[in-house]
Short mmCIF file of C-alpha atoms in Angstrom, two decimals:
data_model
loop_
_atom_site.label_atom_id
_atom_site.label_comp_id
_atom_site.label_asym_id
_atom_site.label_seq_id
_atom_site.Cartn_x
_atom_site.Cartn_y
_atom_site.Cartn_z
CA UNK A 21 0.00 0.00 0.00
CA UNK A 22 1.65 3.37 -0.82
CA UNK A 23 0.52 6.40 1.65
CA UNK A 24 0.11 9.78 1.53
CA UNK A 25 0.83 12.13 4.33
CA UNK A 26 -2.68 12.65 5.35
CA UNK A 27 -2.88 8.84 6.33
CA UNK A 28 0.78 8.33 8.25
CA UNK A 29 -0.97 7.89 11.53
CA UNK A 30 -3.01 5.15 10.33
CA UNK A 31 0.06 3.72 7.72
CA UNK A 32 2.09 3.15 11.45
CA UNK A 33 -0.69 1.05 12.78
CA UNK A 34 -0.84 -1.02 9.78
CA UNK A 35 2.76 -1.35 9.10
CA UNK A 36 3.21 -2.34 12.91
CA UNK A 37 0.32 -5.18 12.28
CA UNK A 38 2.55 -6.47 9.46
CA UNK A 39 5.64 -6.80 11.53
CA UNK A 40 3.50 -8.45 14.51
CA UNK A 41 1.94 -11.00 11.77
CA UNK A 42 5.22 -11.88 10.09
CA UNK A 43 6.56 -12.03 13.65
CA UNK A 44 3.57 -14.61 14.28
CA UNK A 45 4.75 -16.60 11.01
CA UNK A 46 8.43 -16.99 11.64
CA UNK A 47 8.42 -17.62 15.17
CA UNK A 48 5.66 -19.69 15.26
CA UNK A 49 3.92 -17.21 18.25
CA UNK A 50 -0.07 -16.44 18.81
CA UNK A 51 -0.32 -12.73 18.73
CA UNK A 52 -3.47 -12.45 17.44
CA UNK A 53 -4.73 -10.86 20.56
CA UNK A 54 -1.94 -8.05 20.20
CA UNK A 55 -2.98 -8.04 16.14
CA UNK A 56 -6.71 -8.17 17.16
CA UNK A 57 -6.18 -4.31 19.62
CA UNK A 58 -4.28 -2.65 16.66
CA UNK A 59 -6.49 -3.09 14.11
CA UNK A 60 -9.45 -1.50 16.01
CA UNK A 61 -6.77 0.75 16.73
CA UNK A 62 -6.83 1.37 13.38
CA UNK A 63 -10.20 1.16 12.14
CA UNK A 64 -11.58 3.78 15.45
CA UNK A 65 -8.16 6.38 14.16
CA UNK A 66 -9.34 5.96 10.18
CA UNK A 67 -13.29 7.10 11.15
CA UNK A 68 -12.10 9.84 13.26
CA UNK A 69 -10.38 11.20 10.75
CA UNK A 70 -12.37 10.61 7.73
CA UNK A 71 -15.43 12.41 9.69
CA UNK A 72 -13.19 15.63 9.92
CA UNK A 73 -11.50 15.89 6.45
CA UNK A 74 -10.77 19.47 5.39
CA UNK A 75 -11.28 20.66 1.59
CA UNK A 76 -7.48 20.14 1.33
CA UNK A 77 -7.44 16.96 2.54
CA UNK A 78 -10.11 15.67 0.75
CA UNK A 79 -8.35 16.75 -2.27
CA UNK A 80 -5.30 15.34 -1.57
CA UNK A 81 -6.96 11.71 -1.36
CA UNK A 82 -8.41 12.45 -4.54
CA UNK A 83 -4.90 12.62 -5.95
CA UNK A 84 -3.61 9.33 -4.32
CA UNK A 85 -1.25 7.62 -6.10
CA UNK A 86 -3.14 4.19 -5.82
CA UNK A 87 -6.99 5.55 -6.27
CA UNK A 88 -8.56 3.53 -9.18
CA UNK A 89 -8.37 4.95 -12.32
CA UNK A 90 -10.73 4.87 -15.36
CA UNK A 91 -8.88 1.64 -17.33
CA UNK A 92 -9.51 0.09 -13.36
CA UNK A 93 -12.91 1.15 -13.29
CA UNK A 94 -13.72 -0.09 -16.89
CA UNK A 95 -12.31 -3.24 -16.02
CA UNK A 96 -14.75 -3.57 -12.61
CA UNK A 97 -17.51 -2.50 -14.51
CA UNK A 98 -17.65 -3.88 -17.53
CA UNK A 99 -17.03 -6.94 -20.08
CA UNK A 100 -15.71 -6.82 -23.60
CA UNK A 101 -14.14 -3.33 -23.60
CA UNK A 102 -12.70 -2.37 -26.48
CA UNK A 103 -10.41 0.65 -26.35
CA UNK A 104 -10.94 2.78 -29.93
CA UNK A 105 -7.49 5.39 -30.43
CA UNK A 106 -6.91 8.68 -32.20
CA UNK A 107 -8.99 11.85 -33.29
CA UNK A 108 -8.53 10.65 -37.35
CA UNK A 109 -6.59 14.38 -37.14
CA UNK A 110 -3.18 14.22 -35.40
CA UNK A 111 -2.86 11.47 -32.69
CA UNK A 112 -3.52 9.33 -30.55
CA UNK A 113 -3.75 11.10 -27.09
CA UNK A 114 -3.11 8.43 -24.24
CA UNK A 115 -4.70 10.56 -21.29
CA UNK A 116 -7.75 9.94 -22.69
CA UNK A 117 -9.10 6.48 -23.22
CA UNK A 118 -12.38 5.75 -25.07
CA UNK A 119 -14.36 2.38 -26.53
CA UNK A 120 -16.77 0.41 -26.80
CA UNK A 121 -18.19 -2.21 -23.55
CA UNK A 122 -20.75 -4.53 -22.25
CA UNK A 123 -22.25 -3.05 -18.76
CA UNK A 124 -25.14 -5.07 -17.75
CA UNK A 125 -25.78 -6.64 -20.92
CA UNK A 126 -26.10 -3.86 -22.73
CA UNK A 127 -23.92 -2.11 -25.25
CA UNK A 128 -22.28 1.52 -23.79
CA UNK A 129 -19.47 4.05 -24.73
CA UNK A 130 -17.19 4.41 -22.40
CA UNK A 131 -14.75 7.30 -22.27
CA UNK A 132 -12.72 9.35 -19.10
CA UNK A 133 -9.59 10.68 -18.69
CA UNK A 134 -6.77 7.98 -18.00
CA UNK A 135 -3.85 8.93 -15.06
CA UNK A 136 -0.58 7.15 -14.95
CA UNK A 137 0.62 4.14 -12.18
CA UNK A 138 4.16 5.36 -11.21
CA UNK A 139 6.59 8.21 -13.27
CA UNK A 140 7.21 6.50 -16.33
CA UNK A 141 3.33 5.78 -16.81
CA UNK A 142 2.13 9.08 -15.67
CA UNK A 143 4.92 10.69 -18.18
CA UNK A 144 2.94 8.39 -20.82
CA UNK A 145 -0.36 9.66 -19.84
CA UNK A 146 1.04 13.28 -19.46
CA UNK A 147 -0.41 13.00 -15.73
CA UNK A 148 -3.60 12.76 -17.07
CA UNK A 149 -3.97 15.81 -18.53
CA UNK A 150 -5.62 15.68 -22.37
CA UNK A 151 -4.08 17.67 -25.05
CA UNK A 152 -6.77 18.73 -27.68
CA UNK A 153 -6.26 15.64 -29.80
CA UNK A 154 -7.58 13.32 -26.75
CA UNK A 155 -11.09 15.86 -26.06
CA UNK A 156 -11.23 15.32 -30.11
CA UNK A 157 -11.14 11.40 -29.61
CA UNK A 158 -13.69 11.62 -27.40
CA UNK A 159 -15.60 13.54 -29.13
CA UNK A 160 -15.16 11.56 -32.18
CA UNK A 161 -16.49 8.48 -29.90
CA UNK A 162 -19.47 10.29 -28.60
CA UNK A 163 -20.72 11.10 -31.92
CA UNK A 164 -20.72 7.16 -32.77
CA UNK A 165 -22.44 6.75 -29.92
CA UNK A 166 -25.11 9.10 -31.08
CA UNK A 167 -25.08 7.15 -34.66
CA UNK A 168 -25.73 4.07 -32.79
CA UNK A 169 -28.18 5.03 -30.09
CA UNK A 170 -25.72 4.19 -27.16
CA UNK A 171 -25.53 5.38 -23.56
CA UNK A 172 -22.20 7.46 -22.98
CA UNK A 173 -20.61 6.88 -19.62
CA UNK A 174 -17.76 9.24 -18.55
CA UNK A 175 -15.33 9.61 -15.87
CA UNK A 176 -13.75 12.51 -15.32
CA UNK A 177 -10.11 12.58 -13.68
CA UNK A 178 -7.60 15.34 -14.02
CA UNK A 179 -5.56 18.34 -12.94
CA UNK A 180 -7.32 19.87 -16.04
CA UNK A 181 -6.32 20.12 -19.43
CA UNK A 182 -2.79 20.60 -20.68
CA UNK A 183 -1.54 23.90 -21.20
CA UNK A 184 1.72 23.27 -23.22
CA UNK A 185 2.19 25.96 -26.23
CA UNK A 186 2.01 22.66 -29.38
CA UNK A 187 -1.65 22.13 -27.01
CA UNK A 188 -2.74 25.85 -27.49
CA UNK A 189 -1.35 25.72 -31.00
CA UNK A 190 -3.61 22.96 -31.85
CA UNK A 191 -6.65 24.41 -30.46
CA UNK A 192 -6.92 23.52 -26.84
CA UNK A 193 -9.64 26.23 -26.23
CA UNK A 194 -11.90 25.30 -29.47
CA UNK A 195 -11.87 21.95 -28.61
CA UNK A 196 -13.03 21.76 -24.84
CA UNK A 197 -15.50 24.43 -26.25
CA UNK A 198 -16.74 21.58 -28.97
CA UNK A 199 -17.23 18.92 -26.85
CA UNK A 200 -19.18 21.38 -24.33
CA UNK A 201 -21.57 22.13 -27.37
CA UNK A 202 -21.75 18.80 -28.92
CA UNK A 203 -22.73 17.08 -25.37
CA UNK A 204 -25.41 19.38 -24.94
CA UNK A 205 -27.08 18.51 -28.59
CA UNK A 206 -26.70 14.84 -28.49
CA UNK A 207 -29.71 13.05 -27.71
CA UNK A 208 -28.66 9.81 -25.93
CA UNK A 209 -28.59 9.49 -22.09
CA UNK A 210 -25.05 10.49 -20.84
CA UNK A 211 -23.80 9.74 -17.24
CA UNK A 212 -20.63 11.09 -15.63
CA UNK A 213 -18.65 10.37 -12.18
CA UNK A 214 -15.83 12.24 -11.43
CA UNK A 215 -13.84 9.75 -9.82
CA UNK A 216 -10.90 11.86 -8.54
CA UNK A 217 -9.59 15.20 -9.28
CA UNK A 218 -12.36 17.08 -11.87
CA UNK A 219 -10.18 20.24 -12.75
CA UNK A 220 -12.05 23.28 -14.59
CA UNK A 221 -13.14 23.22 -18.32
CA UNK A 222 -10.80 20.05 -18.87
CA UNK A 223 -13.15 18.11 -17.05
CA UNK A 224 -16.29 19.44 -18.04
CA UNK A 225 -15.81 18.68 -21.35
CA UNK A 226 -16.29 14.98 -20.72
CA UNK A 227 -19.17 16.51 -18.30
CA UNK A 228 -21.94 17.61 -20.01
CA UNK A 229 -24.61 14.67 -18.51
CA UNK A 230 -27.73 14.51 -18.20
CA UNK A 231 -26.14 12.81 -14.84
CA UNK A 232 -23.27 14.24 -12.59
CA UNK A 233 -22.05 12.08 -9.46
CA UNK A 234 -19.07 12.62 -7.67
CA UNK A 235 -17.28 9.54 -5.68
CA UNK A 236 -17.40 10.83 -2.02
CA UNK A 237 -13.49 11.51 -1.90
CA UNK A 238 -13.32 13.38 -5.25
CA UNK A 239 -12.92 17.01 -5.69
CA UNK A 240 -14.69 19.69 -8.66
CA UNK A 241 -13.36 23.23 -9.40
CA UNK A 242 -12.38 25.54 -12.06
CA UNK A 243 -9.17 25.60 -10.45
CA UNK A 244 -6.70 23.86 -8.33
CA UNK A 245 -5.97 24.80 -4.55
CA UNK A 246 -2.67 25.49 -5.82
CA UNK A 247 -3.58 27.46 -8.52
CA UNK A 248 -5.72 29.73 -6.76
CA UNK A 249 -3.58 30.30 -4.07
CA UNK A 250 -0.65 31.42 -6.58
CA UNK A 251 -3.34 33.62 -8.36
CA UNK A 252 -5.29 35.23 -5.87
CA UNK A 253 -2.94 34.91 -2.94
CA UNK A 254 0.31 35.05 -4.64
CA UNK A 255 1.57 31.89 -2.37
CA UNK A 256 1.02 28.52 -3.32
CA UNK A 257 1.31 27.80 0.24
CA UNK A 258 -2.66 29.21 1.11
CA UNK A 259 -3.60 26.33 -0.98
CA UNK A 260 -5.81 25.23 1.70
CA UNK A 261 -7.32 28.02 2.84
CA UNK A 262 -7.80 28.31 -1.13
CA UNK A 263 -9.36 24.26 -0.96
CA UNK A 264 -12.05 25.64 1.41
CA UNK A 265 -12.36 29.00 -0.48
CA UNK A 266 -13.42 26.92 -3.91
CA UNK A 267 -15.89 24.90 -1.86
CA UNK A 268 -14.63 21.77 -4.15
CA UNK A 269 -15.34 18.97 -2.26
CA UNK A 270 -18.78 16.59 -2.77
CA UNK A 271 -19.97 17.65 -0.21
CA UNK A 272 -20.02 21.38 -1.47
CA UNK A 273 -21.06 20.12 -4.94
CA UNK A 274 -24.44 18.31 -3.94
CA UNK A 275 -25.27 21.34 -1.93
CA UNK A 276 -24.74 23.56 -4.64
CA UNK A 277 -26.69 21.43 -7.40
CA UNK A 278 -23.71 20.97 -9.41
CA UNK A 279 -23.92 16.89 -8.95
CA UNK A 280 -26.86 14.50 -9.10
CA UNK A 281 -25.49 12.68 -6.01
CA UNK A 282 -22.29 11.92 -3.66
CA UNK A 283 -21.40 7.96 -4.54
CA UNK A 284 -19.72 6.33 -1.34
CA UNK A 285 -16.61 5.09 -1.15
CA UNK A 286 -15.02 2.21 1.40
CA UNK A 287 -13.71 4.55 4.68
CA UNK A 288 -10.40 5.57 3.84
CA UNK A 289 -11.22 5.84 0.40
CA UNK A 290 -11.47 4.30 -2.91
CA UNK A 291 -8.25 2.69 -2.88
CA UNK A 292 -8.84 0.62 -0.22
CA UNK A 293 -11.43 -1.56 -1.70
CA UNK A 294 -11.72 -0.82 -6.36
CA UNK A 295 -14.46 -3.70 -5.45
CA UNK A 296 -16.28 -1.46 -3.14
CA UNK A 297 -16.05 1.21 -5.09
CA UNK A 298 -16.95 -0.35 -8.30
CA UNK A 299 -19.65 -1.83 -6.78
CA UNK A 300 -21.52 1.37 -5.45
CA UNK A 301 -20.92 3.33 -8.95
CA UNK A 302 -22.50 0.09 -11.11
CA UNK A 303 -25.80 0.31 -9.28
CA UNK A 304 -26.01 4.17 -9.36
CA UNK A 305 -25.35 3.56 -12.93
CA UNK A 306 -27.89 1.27 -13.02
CA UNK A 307 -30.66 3.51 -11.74
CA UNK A 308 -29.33 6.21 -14.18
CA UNK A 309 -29.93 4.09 -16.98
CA UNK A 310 -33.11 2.86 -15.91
CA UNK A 311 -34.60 6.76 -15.34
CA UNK A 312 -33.00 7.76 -18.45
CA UNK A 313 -34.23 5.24 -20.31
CA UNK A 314 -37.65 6.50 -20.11
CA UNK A 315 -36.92 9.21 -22.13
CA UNK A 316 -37.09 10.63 -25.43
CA UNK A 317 -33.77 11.59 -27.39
CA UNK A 318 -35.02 14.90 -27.83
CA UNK A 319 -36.23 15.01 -23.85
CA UNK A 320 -32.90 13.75 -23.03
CA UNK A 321 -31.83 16.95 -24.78
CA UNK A 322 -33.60 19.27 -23.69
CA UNK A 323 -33.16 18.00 -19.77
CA UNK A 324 -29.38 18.18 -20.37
CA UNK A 325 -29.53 21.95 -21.45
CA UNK A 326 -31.76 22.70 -18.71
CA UNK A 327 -29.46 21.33 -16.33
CA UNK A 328 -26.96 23.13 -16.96
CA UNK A 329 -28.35 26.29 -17.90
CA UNK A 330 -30.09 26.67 -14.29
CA UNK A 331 -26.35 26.18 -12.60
CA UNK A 332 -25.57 28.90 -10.37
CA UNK A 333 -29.30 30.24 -9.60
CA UNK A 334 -28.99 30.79 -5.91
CA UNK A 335 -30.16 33.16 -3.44
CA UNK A 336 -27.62 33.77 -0.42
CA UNK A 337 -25.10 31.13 -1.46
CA UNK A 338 -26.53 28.32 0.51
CA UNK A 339 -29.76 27.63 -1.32
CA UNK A 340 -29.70 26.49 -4.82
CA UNK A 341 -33.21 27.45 -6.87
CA UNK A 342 -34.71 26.22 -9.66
CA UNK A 343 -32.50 23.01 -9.81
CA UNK A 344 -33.22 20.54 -12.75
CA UNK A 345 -34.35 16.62 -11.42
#
C-alpha cells in the first residue's frame, strides 16, 4: 500500500500489524490478541479522521497515487471493452481512453480521462492531462455513440487540461468548447462520475450529462488549490485556505446542485477496496440508466440543457433554486 501524508498515523498502525503477523509466522507465536487491539486501533483512528476531512485533505486523497483509475474502473464495470485510439486528425492522445463495452448486458461508450501508475506511466499519460487531440477522440467516440443510439458513460479525472504551447497551437480552447456544445445537442442518455480530481473546463468537457455524481473523496473546481492560491494569494502555500475558499469537495457540490449525487466510497477511500467502489458506482449507474431510459432523445436533450443552464441560480449562497431533477 503506498501512503500519503494525510494517512501516516493510520500507515504506522498497519505497518506495525505487518511486523506483529510476520513475527507470528516466523516464530511460530499467537499474537493475534496483540494483532486483534491494533487493528481497532486502526479502524476507530481511520473514522475519526475521515469524519473531519478538510477541503485540502479531501483533495489530496483524490490525488492518491493508488486511487482507481478509469482503465480500473472499466475493467470492474464492464465486459468486452474495447479501447478505440486517435482523433482521425493528429494522434492518438493516451490521457484519454475511449471504446466500446458490455455493462449489464447492454452495449455503452465508455470514455474518461486515463492517469498514470508510477513516473514513467504518468509521463505516458502526461499525468492525465488531455491535449486537444484526446477531447477530439472523445468527441469523435461520442458522436458514434449518437449514430448508434448508445448510452455514454464518462469519468472525469484530471488536474485539467494541458496547457503546453504545441496544445494551445492545436486548439486547446476550441476543442473543450466543442465537446461542451456537442454534449449538450446529443440526444442519448449520458452519465458522468468524477472519480478523482475534476479540474475546470478540462473536465467538463467529458461533463456535459444529463447525470453528474461525484465519488465521495473526489474534488470539482475551475481551479486547483494550488492554482488559486498562486493567483489570488500570490503563495502557493494558502492552498488550503484556497481548498475551502473553492468549496470543491462533494460535499459542497451536492449542496450547490452541481452533482446529481455523492457515490460512497469504502472509509479511507477508494483505494482501499476498487471492489467497493466499483460496486456502489455500477448500481447508481444502473438507476441512471433505468430513469433515463424513459426518455425521449429529444427530452434527453432538452433535460441536459436545462441542467446546466439553471447552474448557479442561488439566493444567499446556501440555497440552490430552480435546480433541474
Amino acid at each position: 500500500m503506498e501512503y500519503i501524508p494525510l494517512e501516516k498515523p493510520i500507515a504506522d498502525l498497519e505497518n506495525r500489524i505487518d511486523e506483529l503477523r510476520r513475527m507470528a509466522t516466523v516464530q511460530s507465536v499467537n499474537l493475534d490478541g496483540e494483532i486483534r487491539d491494533l487493528e481497532e486501533q486502526a479502524q476507530k483512528l481511520r473514522h475519526e479522521m475521515f469524519s473531519r476531512l478538510t477541503a485540502y485533505e479531501t483533495t489530496q486523497l483524490s490525488r492518491h497515487p493508488r486511487r482507481p483509475n478509469t482503465l480500473e474502473l472499466i475493467s470492474a464495470l464492464c465486459s468486452d471493452f474495447v479501447e478505440l485510439h486517435g482523433d482521425r486528425n493528429f494522434f492518438d492522445d493516451p490521457a484519454i481512453v475511449a471504446g466500446l463495452a458490455t455493462f449489464e448486458g447492454r452495449s455503452i461508450v465508455v470514455i474518461g480521462h486515463q492517469k498514470g501508475r508510477g513516473t514513467k506511466d504518468n509521463i505516458y499519460r502526461n499525468f492525465g492531462m488531455p491535449r486537444p487531440e484526446g477531447y477530439r477522440k472523445a468527441l469523435r467516440i461520442m458522436n458514434m455513440a449518437e449514430r448508434f443510439g448508445l448510452p455514454i458513460i464518462t469519468f472525469i479525472d484530471t488536474p485539467g487540461a494541458y496547457p503546453g504551447v504545441g496544445a494551445e497551437e492545436r486548439g486547446q480552447s476550441e476543442a473543450i468548447a466543442k465537446n461542451i456544445m456537442i454534449m449538450s445537442t446529443l440526444k442519448v442518455p449520458i452519465i458522468t462520475v468524477v472519480v478523482g480530481e475534476g479540474g475546470s473546463g478540462g473536465a467538463l468537457a467529458l461533463g456535459v450529462a444529463n447525470k453528474v455524481h461525484m465519488l465521495r473523496y473526489a474534488i470539482y473546481s475551475v481551479i486547483s488549490p494550488e492554482g488559486c492560491a498562486s493567483i489570488l494569494m500570490k503563495d502557493a502555500a494558502n492552498a488550503a485556505a484556497a481548498a475551502e475558499a473553492l468549496r470543491l469537495t462533494a460535499t459542497n457540490a451536492a449542496e450547490l446542485g452541481v452533482i446529481d449525487s455523492i457515490i460512497e466510497e469504502p472509509e479511507g477511500g477508494a483505494h482501499r477496496s476498487i471492489e467497493v467502489t466499483a460496486r456502489n458506482i455500477r448500481a447508481q449507474i444502473i438507476a441512471d440508466l433505468a430513469e433515463l431510459g424513459r426518455k425521449s432523445g429529444p427530452e434527453l436533450r432538452e433535460h441536459r440543457i436545462a441542467k446546466f443552464m439553471n447552474l448557479g441560480f442561488v439566493d444567499d449562497g446556501r440555497k440552490v433554486l430552480n435546480h433541474v431533477q
